[in-house]
Structures are given as structure tokens and as C-alpha cells.
GROMACS .gro file of C-alpha atoms in nm:
model
  172
    1SER     CA    1   0.569  -2.260  -2.473
    2THR     CA    2   0.581  -2.167  -2.106
    3ALA     CA    3   0.689  -1.839  -1.945
    4THR     CA    4   0.795  -1.856  -1.582
    5ASP     CA    5   0.832  -1.583  -1.321
    6ASN     CA    6   1.148  -1.544  -1.112
    7SER     CA    7   1.010  -1.764  -0.835
    8GLY     CA    8   0.922  -2.042  -1.078
    9ALA     CA    9   0.587  -2.077  -0.901
   10HIS     CA   10   0.358  -1.909  -1.154
   11PRO     CA   11   0.407  -2.042  -1.506
   12GLY     CA   12   0.210  -1.893  -1.793
   13SER     CA   13   0.129  -2.019  -2.140
   14THR     CA   14   0.236  -1.812  -2.438
   15VAL     CA   15  -0.035  -1.742  -2.697
   16GLY     CA   16   0.016  -1.623  -3.054
   17SER     CA   17   0.373  -1.752  -3.100
   18PRO     CA   18   0.575  -1.468  -2.943
   19THR     CA   19   0.951  -1.464  -2.998
   20TRP     CA   20   1.195  -1.564  -2.725
   21GLY     CA   21   1.518  -1.366  -2.698
   22ALA     CA   22   1.855  -1.519  -2.618
   23VAL     CA   23   1.937  -1.619  -2.260
   24GLY     CA   24   2.075  -1.307  -2.091
   25SER     CA   25   1.870  -1.070  -2.308
   26GLY     CA   26   1.628  -0.986  -2.028
   27PRO     CA   27   1.667  -0.713  -1.768
   28LEU     CA   28   1.787  -0.933  -1.483
   29GLY     CA   29   2.100  -1.085  -1.630
   30SER     CA   30   2.220  -1.423  -1.745
   31LYS     CA   31   1.935  -1.639  -1.612
   32ASN     CA   32   1.661  -1.447  -1.791
   33CYS     CA   33   1.557  -1.389  -2.148
   34GLU     CA   34   1.310  -1.152  -2.302
   35LEU     CA   35   0.980  -1.248  -2.457
   36GLN     CA   36   0.892  -1.029  -2.753
   37LEU     CA   37   0.518  -0.964  -2.791
   38ASN     CA   38   0.373  -0.792  -3.098
   39GLY     CA   39   0.132  -0.568  -2.905
   40THR     CA   40  -0.179  -0.693  -3.083
   41SER     CA   41  -0.231  -1.070  -3.061
   42GLN     CA   42   0.046  -1.218  -2.848
   43TYR     CA   43   0.032  -1.257  -2.472
   44VAL     CA   44   0.117  -1.476  -2.173
   45TRP     CA   45  -0.187  -1.634  -2.008
   46VAL     CA   46  -0.125  -1.702  -1.638
   47GLY     CA   47  -0.483  -1.776  -1.537
   48PRO     CA   48  -0.623  -1.761  -1.183
   49LEU     CA   49  -0.363  -1.612  -0.950
   50THR     CA   50  -0.456  -1.291  -0.769
   51ALA     CA   51  -0.707  -1.252  -0.488
   52GLY     CA   52  -0.853  -0.958  -0.299
   53THR     CA   53  -0.788  -0.586  -0.336
   54ASN     CA   54  -0.448  -0.552  -0.162
   55LEU     CA   55  -0.235  -0.633  -0.465
   56THR     CA   56   0.091  -0.547  -0.636
   57TYR     CA   57   0.147  -0.599  -1.008
   58THR     CA   58   0.504  -0.570  -1.141
   59ILE     CA   59   0.650  -0.611  -1.487
   60TRP     CA   60   0.965  -0.532  -1.682
   61ILE     CA   61   0.891  -0.384  -2.024
   62LYS     CA   62   1.100  -0.270  -2.318
   63VAL     CA   63   0.930  -0.112  -2.619
   64SER     CA   64   1.104  -0.052  -2.949
   65SER     CA   65   0.864   0.228  -3.040
   66LEU     CA   66   0.552   0.384  -2.898
   67PRO     CA   67   0.231   0.221  -3.018
   68SER     CA   68  -0.001   0.393  -3.263
   69ALA     CA   69  -0.292   0.280  -3.047
   70ASN     CA   70  -0.296   0.201  -2.676
   71VAL     CA   71  -0.160  -0.145  -2.587
   72THR     CA   72  -0.257  -0.365  -2.293
   73ILE     CA   73   0.039  -0.466  -2.076
   74ILE     CA   74  -0.141  -0.634  -1.783
   75SER     CA   75  -0.498  -0.759  -1.779
   76ASP     CA   76  -0.644  -0.916  -1.466
   77ASN     CA   77  -1.017  -0.967  -1.496
   78ASN     CA   78  -1.292  -1.214  -1.425
   79VAL     CA   79  -1.382  -1.311  -1.780
   80ALA     CA   80  -1.620  -1.575  -1.653
   81PRO     CA   81  -1.907  -1.566  -1.611
   82ASN     CA   82  -1.972  -1.203  -1.707
   83GLY     CA   83  -1.646  -1.014  -1.668
   84THR     CA   84  -1.777  -0.766  -1.413
   85ASN     CA   85  -1.446  -0.666  -1.251
   86GLY     CA   86  -1.100  -0.603  -1.392
   87ASN     CA   87  -0.762  -0.431  -1.346
   88PHE     CA   88  -0.563  -0.317  -1.650
   89LEU     CA   89  -0.230  -0.150  -1.725
   90THR     CA   90  -0.189   0.000  -2.073
   91LEU     CA   91   0.082   0.186  -2.263
   92LYS     CA   92  -0.065   0.489  -2.434
   93ASN     CA   93   0.055   0.623  -2.767
   94ASP     CA   94   0.211   0.927  -2.594
   95GLY     CA   95   0.441   0.702  -2.385
   96THR     CA   96   0.249   0.735  -2.059
   97LEU     CA   97   0.097   0.445  -1.871
   98ARG     CA   98  -0.267   0.417  -1.773
   99TRP     CA   99  -0.398   0.206  -1.486
  100PHE     CA  100  -0.770   0.143  -1.510
  101ASN     CA  101  -1.008  -0.077  -1.323
  102PHE     CA  102  -1.369  -0.155  -1.374
  103ILE     CA  103  -1.580  -0.251  -1.075
  104SER     CA  104  -1.938  -0.355  -1.134
  105GLY     CA  105  -2.147  -0.088  -0.966
  106GLY     CA  106  -1.836   0.134  -0.923
  107PRO     CA  107  -1.637   0.315  -0.818
  108ASN     CA  108  -1.387   0.286  -1.103
  109THR     CA  109  -1.027   0.404  -1.086
  110ASP     CA  110  -0.836   0.578  -1.363
  111LEU     CA  111  -0.469   0.668  -1.310
  112PHE     CA  112  -0.222   0.812  -1.562
  113SER     CA  113   0.156   0.815  -1.513
  114SER     CA  114   0.332   1.148  -1.474
  115ARG     CA  115   0.641   1.001  -1.644
  116THR     CA  116   0.676   0.855  -1.991
  117ILE     CA  117   0.830   0.526  -2.098
  118THR     CA  118   1.168   0.548  -2.270
  119THR     CA  119   1.192   0.338  -2.585
  120ASN     CA  120   1.464   0.074  -2.627
  121GLU     CA  121   1.536   0.060  -2.253
  122TRP     CA  122   1.419  -0.186  -1.990
  123VAL     CA  123   1.170  -0.017  -1.756
  124PHE     CA  124   1.039  -0.163  -1.431
  125VAL     CA  125   0.672  -0.085  -1.366
  126ALA     CA  126   0.489  -0.150  -1.040
  127VAL     CA  127   0.128  -0.080  -0.949
  128THR     CA  128   0.030  -0.128  -0.584
  129GLY     CA  129  -0.306  -0.094  -0.420
  130ASP     CA  130  -0.464  -0.122  -0.080
  131SER     CA  131  -0.735   0.053   0.121
  132LYS     CA  132  -0.533   0.379   0.101
  133GLY     CA  133  -0.535   0.393  -0.280
  134VAL     CA  134  -0.351   0.290  -0.595
  135ARG     CA  135   0.008   0.395  -0.667
  136LEU     CA  136   0.206   0.367  -0.991
  137TYR     CA  137   0.588   0.348  -1.003
  138ILE     CA  138   0.825   0.359  -1.298
  139ASP     CA  139   1.182   0.245  -1.225
  140GLY     CA  140   1.112   0.278  -0.853
  141LEU     CA  141   0.999   0.640  -0.873
  142ALA     CA  142   0.644   0.745  -0.789
  143SER     CA  143   0.459   0.831  -1.109
  144GLY     CA  144   0.101   0.874  -0.993
  145SER     CA  145  -0.149   0.791  -0.724
  146THR     CA  146  -0.520   0.800  -0.662
  147SER     CA  147  -0.753   0.730  -0.372
  148GLY     CA  148  -0.934   0.460  -0.574
  149VAL     CA  149  -0.898   0.088  -0.510
  150PHE     CA  150  -0.831  -0.221  -0.717
  151ALA     CA  151  -1.117  -0.427  -0.850
  152ASP     CA  152  -1.176  -0.716  -0.608
  153MET     CA  153  -1.037  -1.032  -0.763
  154THR     CA  154  -1.132  -1.258  -0.469
  155SER     CA  155  -1.382  -1.475  -0.652
  156LEU     CA  156  -1.207  -1.516  -0.986
  157SER     CA  157  -0.896  -1.383  -1.157
  158TYR     CA  158  -0.761  -1.435  -1.506
  159LEU     CA  159  -0.419  -1.273  -1.526
  160SER     CA  160  -0.240  -1.213  -1.857
  161PHE     CA  161   0.049  -1.004  -1.983
  162GLY     CA  162   0.041  -0.855  -2.330
  163ALA     CA  163  -0.243  -0.792  -2.573
  164LYS     CA  164  -0.528  -0.967  -2.395
  165CYS     CA  165  -0.854  -0.794  -2.327
  166THR     CA  166  -1.158  -1.016  -2.363
  167VAL     CA  167  -1.413  -0.836  -2.149
  168PHE     CA  168  -1.405  -0.472  -2.245
  169PRO     CA  169  -1.296  -0.307  -2.566
  170CYS     CA  170  -0.920  -0.293  -2.515
  171ILE     CA  171  -0.888   0.020  -2.314
  172SER     CA  172  -0.828   0.340  -2.504
   0.00000   0.00000   0.00000
């Protein structure tokens, strides 16, 4: 099946047979529905989309319980040819978020949220980056920043949401 963003311009393919919720079950009202991912093998594959290092990634998440192992929420990497650069957002088992990037030859950025995710509630997460650094927001409130930069996705980007990590061991 196909998952579509609010603009309708960036459809993604669902992988692993995730479960669709009823219309109106999502965080934005009657036009949206939730997509339930199992945290291990289900994800939405968007494909090439992002470019450069001045980027913003946003996502609504709702977790029923904290994971026993860290779970990938956003993966944006260049899996072909060698997967040398990537940006990742993960939910850790303590309820905090971790933003990590890998840049071939460095420097790498590691950022942990100062706030934790509340279970059974919709939470809006944004990660922004530019030449001044990377910033993490949870429900619009600053939750961490670093002077590091995003991995450059100019040449190739494979964006996915959910448990998708083909280049590195899924980040722990």
C-alpha cells in the first residue's frame, strides 16, 4: 500500500504489511489515519527525496510502550553504492530520542533528547540542521542541540520511516 504525506507530493511504499488505523485516528484529525509499525520489520520506504545538509525531518509518533531495544524512526542514508553517509532518528529504550549521523571521514554527530517520549500519546518530533548545528524538538519544545551537521545527502538519499537500517547495524 501507499503512505502519503500531508502535501500528497511524497508517497511512500509500505513494507512488511503494517496495519492502517481508521480514518481520523491520526494526530491531525479527520483526513488522516495512523499507520501502525511493529518496530522491527515494518517501515515506509520513500526513496530519494532529501538533498544537501540544510534539512528538516519531522514525524508524528505514538508508541504503546517503550521498546526493549532501540528502534529506528527515521533513516535517511545512501545505501548505494557503499552507504557512506546517513542520518538516523531512534527511540531508545529509556524513552529518549537519539539523532545520529555517519559521515564518511567524519565528523559524526550524536545528539540525545533531554525530554522523554510519553507512551500512548501523539508526539511531534522535528530535527533541523544547517551550518549552525543540529537541533531536536519534541512537541515544539527544544530538546537538544549540537554544533554538528547533517550528513550530506546531495548525491543520493534513501529515506524511510520505521525499522529500516540497511547500512549500519541498527543504531544502539
